Amino acid sequence: MSERIFITGIGTGVGKTLTAACITEALEADYWKPVQTGLMEGTDTDTVVSLLSNNVSVCHPEAWRLQAPASPHLAARLENTSIDTNRILELSGQYQPANRPLVMEGAGGLMVPVNETVFTLDLILALKARVVVVAQNYLGSINHALLTARMLQHTGVPVIGWVFSGAEHSNEEDIIRWSGYPKIGHIPLTEQVDKAFVKQQAQLLTTPLHTLLA
Ligand SMILES: Nc1ncnc2c1ncn2[C@@H]1O[C@H](COP(=O)(O)OP(=O)(O)OP(=O)(O)O)[C@@H](O)[C@H]1O
Ligand SMILES: C[C@H](N)[C@H](N)CCCCCC(=O)O
Ligand SMILES: [Mg+2]
């Protein structure tokens, strides 16, 4: 089976979607956000579609699109439904390209509940995916990043490395050192989140990604 890459983060709003777009572009991968919550401000899938330039990547439809900008388990409850992770596993097989990666993006961070019994971490294990962790640089990110790293290490999830986002910060070196995970890259703050920016960042990520995915 070709590569499965799951983009998680140290929280929500840390830059997973922008990172997913850059990695999808770099690898000419397919993109899939299995569960989208919060539809008012547009979806992550729409964002990624708008940021890609290559004509190979396919952005697959979400398995669940839920109205409330909330944790998936709560957004589903509010719509009297529940997220079936077996359906997500089944669809992942259908969406997996034969010889290109599938880039998947979670909602929020590692311990976000997908339903009443399954957390995002459990889903990653079931998907047999390797993980890219997006860590935005802010005061407090060391704790959030190392909590995430410790859970990944404790559960044996294979980690490709960190993508840092936001302003440059000395936290990056400390997080790399204490987690033992390599740095894939840093996506700098930009005034213009557009195709040109994603193409530029994708070029910078290509070599480290190919090295770490080898
Ligand atoms: N490097 C950056 N420069 C400028 N804006 C950024 C950057 N990275 C992310 N953003 C903006 O910050 C906001 C949150 O980022 P993003 O949507 O990627 O977060 P997320 O981790 O995917 O959140 P979610 O958990 O909802 O999927 C978005 O409006 C995005 O455009
Ligand atoms: C609505 C937003 N776009 C996110 N996808 C949802 C993040 C859920 C976070 C849950 C939590 O950690 O409290
Ligand atoms: Mg996102």
Coordinates of N, CA and C and ligand atoms in Angstrom, one line a residue:
M1 N 0.9 -1.2 0.0 CA 0.0 0.0 0.0 C 0.9 1.2 0.0
S2 N 0.6 2.2 -0.8 CA 1.4 3.4 -0.8 C 1.2 4.2 0.5
E3 N 2.0 5.2 0.6 CA 2.1 6.0 1.9 C 0.8 6.6 2.4
R4 N 0.6 6.5 3.7 CA -0.5 7.2 4.3 C 0.1 8.2 5.3
I5 N -0.2 9.5 5.1 CA 0.4 10.5 6.0 C -0.8 11.2 6.7
F6 N -0.8 11.2 8.0 CA -1.9 11.8 8.8 C -1.3 13.1 9.4
I7 N -1.9 14.2 9.1 CA -1.5 15.5 9.6 C -2.2 15.8 10.9
T8 N -1.5 15.7 12.1 CA -2.1 16.1 13.3 C -1.4 17.4 13.8
G9 N -1.9 17.9 14.9 CA -1.2 19.1 15.4 C -1.3 19.2 16.9
I10 N -0.6 20.2 17.5 CA -0.6 20.3 18.9 C -1.9 21.0 19.4
G11 N -2.8 21.2 18.5 CA -4.1 21.8 18.9 C -4.9 22.1 17.6
T12 N -5.9 22.9 17.8 CA -6.7 23.4 16.6 C -6.2 24.8 16.3
G13 N -6.3 25.1 15.0 CA -5.9 26.4 14.5 C -4.4 26.6 14.5
V14 N -3.7 25.6 14.4 CA -2.2 25.7 14.5 C -1.5 25.7 13.1
G15 N -2.3 25.5 12.0 CA -1.7 25.5 10.7 C -1.7 24.1 10.0
K16 N -2.6 23.2 10.5 CA -2.6 21.8 9.8 C -3.0 21.9 8.4
T17 N -4.1 22.7 8.1 CA -4.6 22.8 6.7 C -3.6 23.3 5.8
L18 N -3.0 24.4 6.2 CA -1.9 25.0 5.3 C -0.8 24.1 5.1
T19 N -0.4 23.4 6.2 CA 0.7 22.4 6.1 C 0.3 21.2 5.2
A20 N -1.0 20.8 5.3 CA -1.5 19.7 4.5 C -1.5 20.1 3.0
A21 N -1.8 21.3 2.8 CA -1.8 21.8 1.4 C -0.4 21.8 0.8
C22 N 0.6 22.2 1.6 CA 2.0 22.3 1.2 C 2.5 20.9 0.9
I23 N 2.2 19.9 1.8 CA 2.7 18.6 1.7 C 2.0 17.9 0.5
T24 N 0.7 18.1 0.4 CA 0.0 17.5 -0.7 C 0.6 18.0 -2.1
E25 N 0.9 19.3 -2.1 CA 1.5 19.9 -3.3 C 2.9 19.3 -3.6
A26 N 3.6 19.2 -2.5 CA 5.0 18.7 -2.6 C 5.1 17.3 -3.1
L27 N 4.2 16.5 -2.7 CA 4.2 15.0 -3.0 C 3.2 14.6 -4.1
E28 N 2.5 15.6 -4.6 CA 1.4 15.4 -5.6 C 0.5 14.2 -5.1
A29 N 0.2 14.4 -3.8 CA -0.6 13.4 -3.1 C -2.1 13.7 -3.3
D30 N -2.9 12.8 -2.8 CA -4.3 13.1 -2.6 C -4.6 13.6 -1.2
Y31 N -5.6 14.4 -1.0 CA -5.9 15.0 0.3 C -7.3 14.5 0.7
W32 N -7.4 14.3 2.1 CA -8.7 13.9 2.6 C -8.9 14.3 4.0
K33 N -9.9 15.0 4.3 CA -10.3 15.4 5.7 C -11.5 14.6 6.0
P34 N -11.4 13.5 6.7 CA -12.5 12.6 7.0 C -13.7 13.2 7.7
V35 N -13.4 14.1 8.7 CA -14.4 14.7 9.4 C -14.2 16.2 9.5
Q36 N -15.1 17.0 9.0 CA -15.1 18.4 9.0 C -16.1 19.0 10.0
T37 N -15.7 19.7 10.9 CA -16.7 20.4 11.8 C -16.6 21.9 11.6
G38 N -17.7 22.5 11.7 CA -17.8 24.0 11.5 C -17.8 24.3 10.0
L39 N -18.9 24.6 9.5 CA -19.0 24.8 8.0 C -19.2 26.3 7.7
M40 N -19.4 27.1 8.7 CA -19.8 28.5 8.4 C -18.7 29.3 7.7
E41 N -17.4 28.9 8.1 CA -16.3 29.7 7.5 C -15.6 28.9 6.4
G42 N -16.4 28.0 5.7 CA -15.7 27.3 4.6 C -15.0 26.1 5.2
T43 N -14.7 25.1 4.4 CA -14.1 23.9 4.8 C -12.6 23.8 4.5
D44 N -12.0 22.9 5.3 CA -10.5 22.7 5.0 C -10.3 22.2 3.6
T45 N -11.2 21.3 3.2 CA -11.1 20.8 1.8 C -11.2 21.8 0.7
D46 N -12.1 22.8 0.9 CA -12.2 23.9 0.0 C -10.9 24.7 0.0
T47 N -10.4 24.9 1.2 CA -9.1 25.7 1.3 C -8.0 25.0 0.6
V48 N -7.9 23.7 0.8 CA -6.8 22.9 0.1 C -7.0 23.0 -1.4
V49 N -8.2 22.7 -1.9 CA -8.5 22.8 -3.3 C -8.0 24.1 -3.9
S50 N -8.3 25.2 -3.1 CA -7.9 26.5 -3.7 C -6.4 26.8 -3.6
L51 N -5.7 26.0 -2.9 CA -4.3 26.3 -2.7 C -3.3 25.4 -3.6
L52 N -3.9 24.4 -4.2 CA -3.1 23.5 -5.0 C -2.9 24.0 -6.4
S53 N -1.7 23.7 -7.0 CA -1.4 24.1 -8.4 C -1.2 22.8 -9.3
N54 N -0.9 21.7 -8.7 CA -0.6 20.5 -9.5 C -1.9 19.9 -10.0
N55 N -1.8 19.2 -11.2 CA -3.1 18.7 -11.7 C -3.2 17.2 -11.5
V56 N -2.5 16.7 -10.5 CA -2.6 15.3 -10.1 C -3.4 15.0 -8.9
S57 N -3.2 15.9 -7.9 CA -3.9 15.7 -6.6 C -5.4 15.7 -6.7
V58 N -6.0 14.7 -6.0 CA -7.5 14.7 -5.8 C -7.8 15.0 -4.4
C59 N -8.7 15.9 -4.1 CA -9.2 16.2 -2.8 C -10.5 15.5 -2.6
H60 N -10.6 14.4 -1.8 CA -11.7 13.6 -1.6 C -12.8 14.2 -0.7
P61 N -14.0 13.9 -0.9 CA -15.1 14.5 0.0 C -15.0 14.0 1.4
E62 N -15.4 14.8 2.3 CA -15.4 14.4 3.7 C -16.4 13.3 3.9
A63 N -16.2 12.4 4.9 CA -17.1 11.4 5.2 C -18.2 12.0 6.1
W64 N -17.9 13.0 7.0 CA -18.8 13.7 7.8 C -18.6 15.2 7.7
R65 N -19.6 16.0 7.4 CA -19.6 17.4 7.4 C -20.6 17.9 8.4
L66 N -20.1 18.4 9.5 CA -21.0 18.7 10.7 C -21.0 20.2 10.9
Q67 N -22.1 20.7 11.2 CA -22.4 22.2 11.3 C -21.6 22.9 12.4
A68 N -21.6 22.3 13.6 CA -21.1 23.0 14.8 C -19.6 23.1 14.7
P69 N -19.0 24.3 15.0 CA -17.5 24.4 15.1 C -17.1 23.8 16.4
A70 N -17.1 22.5 16.5 CA -16.8 21.8 17.8 C -16.1 20.5 17.6
S71 N -15.8 19.9 18.7 CA -15.2 18.5 18.6 C -16.1 17.6 17.8
P72 N -15.5 16.7 17.0 CA -16.4 15.9 16.1 C -17.4 15.1 16.9
H73 N -17.1 14.6 18.1 CA -18.1 13.8 18.9 C -19.3 14.7 19.3
L74 N -18.9 15.9 19.6 CA -20.0 16.9 20.1 C -20.8 17.4 18.9
A75 N -20.1 17.7 17.8 CA -20.8 18.2 16.6 C -21.8 17.1 16.1
A76 N -21.3 15.9 16.2 CA -22.2 14.8 15.7 C -23.4 14.6 16.6
R77 N -23.1 14.7 17.9 CA -24.2 14.5 18.9 C -25.3 15.6 18.7
L78 N -24.8 16.8 18.4 CA -25.8 17.9 18.2 C -26.6 17.7 17.0
E79 N -26.2 16.8 16.1 CA -27.0 16.5 14.9 C -27.6 15.1 15.0
N80 N -27.6 14.6 16.2 CA -28.2 13.3 16.5 C -27.6 12.2 15.6
T81 N -26.3 12.3 15.4 CA -25.6 11.2 14.6 C -24.4 10.9 15.4
S82 N -23.6 9.9 14.8 CA -22.4 9.5 15.4 C -21.4 9.1 14.3
I83 N -20.2 9.4 14.5 CA -19.2 9.1 13.5 C -18.7 7.6 13.6
D84 N -18.8 6.9 12.5 CA -18.5 5.5 12.4 C -17.1 5.3 11.9
T85 N -16.1 5.0 12.7 CA -14.7 5.0 12.3 C -14.5 3.8 11.3
N86 N -15.3 2.8 11.4 CA -15.1 1.7 10.4 C -15.4 2.2 9.0
R87 N -16.3 3.2 8.9 CA -16.6 3.8 7.6 C -15.4 4.6 7.1
I88 N -14.8 5.2 8.0 CA -13.6 6.0 7.7 C -12.5 5.1 7.2
L89 N -12.3 4.0 7.9 CA -11.2 3.0 7.4 C -11.6 2.5 6.0
E90 N -12.9 2.2 5.8 CA -13.3 1.6 4.5 C -13.0 2.6 3.4
L91 N -13.4 3.9 3.7 CA -13.2 4.9 2.6 C -11.7 5.2 2.4
S92 N -10.9 5.1 3.4 CA -9.5 5.3 3.3 C -8.9 4.4 2.2
G93 N -9.4 3.1 2.2 CA -8.9 2.2 1.2 C -9.3 2.6 -0.2
Q94 N -10.6 3.1 -0.3 CA -11.1 3.5 -1.6 C -10.3 4.7 -2.1
Y95 N -9.9 5.6 -1.2 CA -9.3 6.9 -1.6 C -7.8 6.8 -1.7
Q96 N -7.2 5.7 -1.2 CA -5.7 5.6 -1.3 C -5.3 5.4 -2.7
P97 N -4.5 6.3 -3.3 CA -4.0 6.2 -4.6 C -3.1 4.9 -4.7
A98 N -2.9 4.3 -5.9 CA -2.1 3.1 -6.0 C -0.6 3.4 -5.7
N99 N -0.1 4.5 -6.3 CA 1.3 4.7 -6.1 C 1.6 6.2 -5.8
R100 N 0.7 6.8 -5.0 CA 1.0 8.2 -4.5 C 0.4 8.2 -3.1
P101 N 1.0 9.1 -2.3 CA 0.5 9.2 -0.9 C -1.0 9.7 -0.8
L102 N -1.6 9.3 0.3 CA -2.8 9.9 0.8 C -2.5 10.8 2.0
V103 N -2.8 12.1 1.9 CA -2.6 13.0 3.0 C -3.9 13.2 3.7
M104 N -4.0 12.8 5.0 CA -5.2 13.0 5.7 C -5.0 14.0 6.8
E105 N -6.1 14.8 7.1 CA -6.0 15.8 8.2 C -7.1 15.5 9.2
G106 N -6.6 15.6 10.5 CA -7.6 15.4 11.6 C -8.2 16.8 12.0
A107 N -9.2 16.7 12.8 CA -9.8 17.9 13.4 C -9.1 18.1 14.7
G108 N -8.5 19.3 14.9 CA -7.8 19.6 16.1 C -6.6 18.7 16.4
G109 N -6.4 18.4 17.7 CA -5.2 17.6 18.0 C -5.4 16.1 18.3
L110 N -4.4 15.5 18.8 CA -4.3 14.0 18.9 C -5.4 13.4 19.8
M111 N -5.8 14.1 20.9 CA -6.8 13.5 21.8 C -8.2 14.1 21.6
V112 N -8.4 14.5 20.4 CA -9.8 15.0 20.0 C -10.7 13.7 19.8
P113 N -11.8 13.6 20.5 CA -12.7 12.5 20.3 C -13.4 12.5 19.0
V114 N -13.4 11.4 18.3 CA -14.1 11.3 17.0 C -15.5 10.8 17.3
N115 N -15.7 10.0 18.3 CA -17.0 9.6 18.8 C -16.9 9.3 20.3
E116 N -17.8 8.5 20.9 CA -17.8 8.4 22.3 C -16.7 7.4 22.8
T117 N -16.0 6.7 21.9 CA -15.0 5.7 22.3 C -13.7 5.9 21.6
V118 N -13.7 6.5 20.4 CA -12.5 6.6 19.6 C -11.9 8.0 19.6
F119 N -10.6 8.1 19.9 CA -9.9 9.4 19.8 C -9.1 9.4 18.5
T120 N -8.7 10.6 18.1 CA -8.0 10.8 16.9 C -6.8 9.9 16.9
L121 N -6.1 9.8 18.0 CA -4.9 8.9 18.1 C -5.3 7.5 17.7
D122 N -6.4 7.0 18.2 CA -6.9 5.6 17.9 C -7.1 5.4 16.4
L123 N -7.7 6.5 15.8 CA -8.0 6.5 14.4 C -6.7 6.4 13.6
I124 N -5.7 7.1 14.0 CA -4.4 7.1 13.3 C -3.8 5.7 13.4
L125 N -3.8 5.1 14.5 CA -3.3 3.7 14.6 C -4.1 2.8 13.7
A126 N -5.4 2.9 13.7 CA -6.2 2.0 12.9 C -6.0 2.2 11.4
L127 N -5.7 3.5 11.0 CA -5.4 3.8 9.6 C -4.0 3.4 9.2
K128 N -3.2 3.0 10.2 CA -1.8 2.6 9.9 C -1.1 3.7 9.1
A129 N -1.2 4.9 9.6 CA -0.6 6.1 8.9 C 0.6 6.5 9.7
R130 N 1.5 7.1 8.9 CA 2.6 7.8 9.6 C 2.2 9.3 9.8
V131 N 2.8 9.9 10.8 CA 2.2 11.2 11.3 C 3.2 12.4 11.0
V132 N 2.6 13.5 10.6 CA 3.3 14.8 10.6 C 2.6 15.6 11.7
V133 N 3.4 16.1 12.6 CA 2.8 16.9 13.7 C 3.1 18.4 13.4
V134 N 2.0 19.2 13.4 CA 2.2 20.6 13.2 C 2.2 21.3 14.5
A135 N 3.2 22.1 14.7 CA 3.4 22.8 16.0 C 3.5 24.3 15.7
Q136 N 2.5 25.1 16.1 CA 2.6 26.5 15.9 C 3.5 27.0 17.1
N137 N 4.3 28.0 16.8 CA 5.2 28.6 17.8 C 4.5 29.6 18.6
Y138 N 4.3 29.4 19.9 CA 3.8 30.3 20.8 C 4.2 30.0 22.2
L139 N 4.1 31.0 23.2 CA 4.4 30.7 24.6 C 3.4 29.7 25.1
G140 N 3.9 28.5 25.4 CA 3.1 27.4 25.8 C 3.2 26.2 24.8
S141 N 3.8 26.4 23.7 CA 3.9 25.3 22.7 C 4.8 24.2 23.1
I142 N 5.8 24.5 23.9 CA 6.7 23.4 24.4 C 5.8 22.3 25.1
N143 N 5.0 22.7 26.0 CA 4.1 21.8 26.8 C 3.2 21.0 25.8
H144 N 2.5 21.8 25.0 CA 1.5 21.1 24.1 C 2.2 20.2 23.1
A145 N 3.4 20.6 22.6 CA 4.1 19.7 21.7 C 4.7 18.5 22.3
L146 N 5.2 18.6 23.5 CA 5.8 17.4 24.2 C 4.8 16.5 24.7
L147 N 3.6 17.0 25.1 CA 2.5 16.1 25.5 C 2.1 15.3 24.3
T148 N 2.0 15.9 23.1 CA 1.6 15.2 21.9 C 2.7 14.2 21.6
A149 N 4.0 14.6 21.7 CA 5.1 13.7 21.3 C 5.1 12.5 22.3
R150 N 4.9 12.7 23.6 CA 4.9 11.7 24.5 C 3.8 10.6 24.3
M151 N 2.6 11.1 23.9 CA 1.5 10.2 23.5 C 1.8 9.4 22.3
L152 N 2.4 10.0 21.3 CA 2.8 9.3 20.1 C 3.9 8.2 20.4
Q153 N 4.8 8.6 21.2 CA 5.9 7.6 21.6 C 5.3 6.5 22.4
H154 N 4.4 6.8 23.3 CA 3.8 5.8 24.2 C 3.0 4.8 23.4
T155 N 2.4 5.3 22.3 CA 1.5 4.3 21.6 C 2.2 3.8 20.3
G156 N 3.5 4.2 20.1 CA 4.2 3.6 19.0 C 3.8 4.1 17.6
V157 N 3.2 5.2 17.6 CA 2.8 5.7 16.2 C 4.0 6.2 15.5
P158 N 4.2 5.8 14.3 CA 5.4 6.2 13.5 C 5.3 7.7 13.1
V159 N 6.3 8.5 13.5 CA 6.2 9.9 13.2 C 7.3 10.3 12.2
I160 N 6.8 11.1 11.2 CA 7.8 11.5 10.2 C 8.6 12.7 10.7
G161 N 7.8 13.6 11.4 CA 8.5 14.8 12.0 C 7.6 15.9 12.3
W162 N 8.2 17.1 12.6 CA 7.5 18.3 13.0 C 7.5 19.2 11.7
V163 N 6.3 19.9 11.6 CA 6.3 21.1 10.8 C 5.9 22.2 11.7
F164 N 6.8 23.2 11.8 CA 6.5 24.4 12.7 C 5.8 25.5 11.9
S165 N 5.0 26.2 12.6 CA 4.3 27.3 11.8 C 4.3 28.6 12.7
G166 N 4.2 29.7 12.0 CA 4.1 31.0 12.7 C 5.5 31.6 12.8
A167 N 5.7 32.5 13.7 CA 6.9 33.2 13.8 C 8.1 32.3 14.2
E168 N 9.3 32.6 13.8 CA 10.5 31.8 14.2 C 10.5 31.9 15.8
H169 N 11.0 30.8 16.4 CA 11.0 30.8 17.9 C 12.0 29.7 18.3
S170 N 12.7 30.0 19.4 CA 13.7 29.1 20.0 C 13.0 27.8 20.5
N171 N 11.7 27.8 20.7 CA 11.0 26.6 21.1 C 11.3 25.4 20.2
E172 N 11.5 25.7 18.9 CA 11.6 24.7 17.9 C 12.8 23.7 18.2
E173 N 13.9 24.3 18.5 CA 15.1 23.5 18.8 C 14.8 22.6 20.1
D174 N 14.2 23.2 21.1 CA 14.0 22.5 22.3 C 13.0 21.4 22.1
I175 N 11.9 21.6 21.3 CA 10.9 20.6 21.0 C 11.6 19.5 20.3
I176 N 12.4 19.8 19.3 CA 13.1 18.7 18.5 C 14.0 17.9 19.4
R177 N 14.8 18.6 20.3 CA 15.7 17.9 21.2 C 15.0 17.0 22.1
W178 N 13.9 17.5 22.8 CA 13.3 16.7 23.8 C 12.3 15.7 23.3
S179 N 11.9 15.9 22.1 CA 10.9 14.9 21.5 C 11.7 13.8 20.7
G180 N 12.9 14.1 20.2 CA 13.6 13.2 19.4 C 13.1 13.1 18.0
Y181 N 12.1 13.8 17.6 CA 11.5 13.8 16.3 C 12.2 14.9 15.4
P182 N 12.5 14.6 14.2 CA 13.2 15.6 13.3 C 12.2 16.7 12.8
K183 N 12.9 17.8 12.4 CA 12.1 18.9 11.8 C 12.0 18.7 10.3
I184 N 10.8 18.7 9.8 CA 10.6 18.6 8.3 C 10.8 20.0 7.8
G185 N 10.2 21.0 8.5 CA 10.3 22.4 8.0 C 9.6 23.4 8.8
H186 N 9.6 24.6 8.4 CA 8.9 25.7 9.1 C 8.1 26.5 8.1
I187 N 6.8 26.6 8.2 CA 6.0 27.4 7.3 C 5.9 28.8 8.0
P188 N 6.5 29.8 7.4 CA 6.6 31.1 8.1 C 5.2 31.8 8.0
L189 N 5.0 32.8 8.8 CA 3.8 33.6 8.8 C 3.8 34.3 7.4
T190 N 2.6 34.4 6.8 CA 2.6 35.1 5.5 C 1.3 36.0 5.5
E191 N 1.4 37.1 4.8 CA 0.3 38.0 4.6 C -0.7 37.4 3.6
Q192 N -0.2 36.6 2.7 CA -0.9 36.1 1.6 C -0.9 34.5 1.6
V193 N -2.0 33.9 2.0 CA -2.1 32.4 1.9 C -2.7 32.1 0.6
D194 N -1.8 31.8 -0.4 CA -2.3 31.6 -1.8 C -1.5 30.5 -2.5
K195 N -1.9 30.2 -3.7 CA -1.2 29.1 -4.5 C 0.3 29.3 -4.6
A196 N 0.7 30.6 -4.8 CA 2.1 30.9 -5.0 C 2.9 30.6 -3.7
F197 N 2.3 30.9 -2.6 CA 3.0 30.7 -1.3 C 3.1 29.2 -1.0
V198 N 2.0 28.5 -1.3 CA 2.0 27.0 -1.1 C 3.0 26.3 -2.0
K199 N 3.1 26.8 -3.3 CA 4.0 26.2 -4.2 C 5.5 26.4 -3.7
Q200 N 5.7 27.6 -3.2 CA 7.1 28.0 -2.7 C 7.4 27.1 -1.5
Q201 N 6.5 27.0 -0.6 CA 6.7 26.2 0.6 C 6.8 24.7 0.3
A202 N 6.0 24.3 -0.7 CA 6.1 22.9 -1.1 C 7.5 22.5 -1.7
Q203 N 8.1 23.4 -2.4 CA 9.4 23.2 -2.9 C 10.4 23.0 -1.8
L204 N 10.2 23.8 -0.8 CA 11.2 23.8 0.4 C 11.0 22.5 1.2
L205 N 9.8 21.9 1.2 CA 9.5 20.7 2.0 C 9.9 19.4 1.2
T206 N 10.0 19.5 -0.1 CA 10.1 18.3 -0.9 C 11.3 17.4 -0.5
T207 N 12.5 18.0 -0.4 CA 13.7 17.2 -0.1 C 13.6 16.6 1.3
P208 N 13.3 17.4 2.3 CA 13.2 16.8 3.6 C 12.1 15.7 3.7
L209 N 11.0 15.9 3.0 CA 10.0 14.9 3.0 C 10.4 13.6 2.4
H210 N 11.1 13.7 1.2 CA 11.5 12.5 0.5 C 12.6 11.8 1.3
T211 N 13.5 12.6 2.0 CA 14.5 12.0 2.9 C 13.9 11.2 4.0
L212 N 12.9 11.8 4.7 CA 12.3 11.2 5.9 C 11.3 10.1 5.5
L213 N 10.8 10.2 4.3 CA 9.8 9.1 3.9 C 10.5 7.9 3.3
A214 N 11.8 8.1 3.1 CA 12.5 6.9 2.4 C 12.5 5.7 3.3
Ligands
LIG1 N1 1.9 30.4 8.2 C1 0.7 31.1 8.2 N2 0.7 32.4 7.9 C2 -0.5 33.1 7.9 N3 -1.7 32.5 8.3 C3 -1.7 31.2 8.7 C4 -0.5 30.5 8.6 N4 -0.8 29.2 9.0 C5 -2.1 29.2 9.3 N5 -2.6 30.4 9.1 C6 -4.0 30.8 9.2 O1 -4.4 30.5 10.6 C7 -5.8 29.9 10.6 C8 -5.7 28.5 11.2 O2 -4.9 27.7 10.4 P1 -5.4 26.3 9.9 O3 -6.8 26.4 9.4 O4 -4.4 25.8 9.0 O5 -5.5 25.5 11.3 P2 -5.8 24.0 11.5 O6 -4.8 23.5 12.5 O7 -6.0 23.3 10.2 O8 -7.2 24.1 12.3 P3 -8.4 22.9 12.4 O9 -8.1 22.1 13.6 O10 -9.7 23.7 12.4 O11 -8.3 22.1 11.1 C9 -6.3 29.9 9.1 O12 -7.0 31.1 8.9 C10 -5.0 30.0 8.3 O13 -5.1 30.6 7.0
LIG2 C1 -14.1 23.6 14.4 C2 -12.6 23.6 14.2 N1 -12.4 23.9 12.8 C3 -11.9 22.3 14.5 N2 -11.8 21.5 13.3 C4 -12.5 21.5 15.6 C5 -11.4 21.3 16.7 C6 -11.9 20.5 17.8 C7 -11.1 20.7 19.1 C8 -11.7 19.9 20.3 C9 -10.9 20.2 21.5 O1 -9.7 19.9 21.6 O2 -11.5 20.8 22.5
MG3 MG -7.6 22.4 9.3

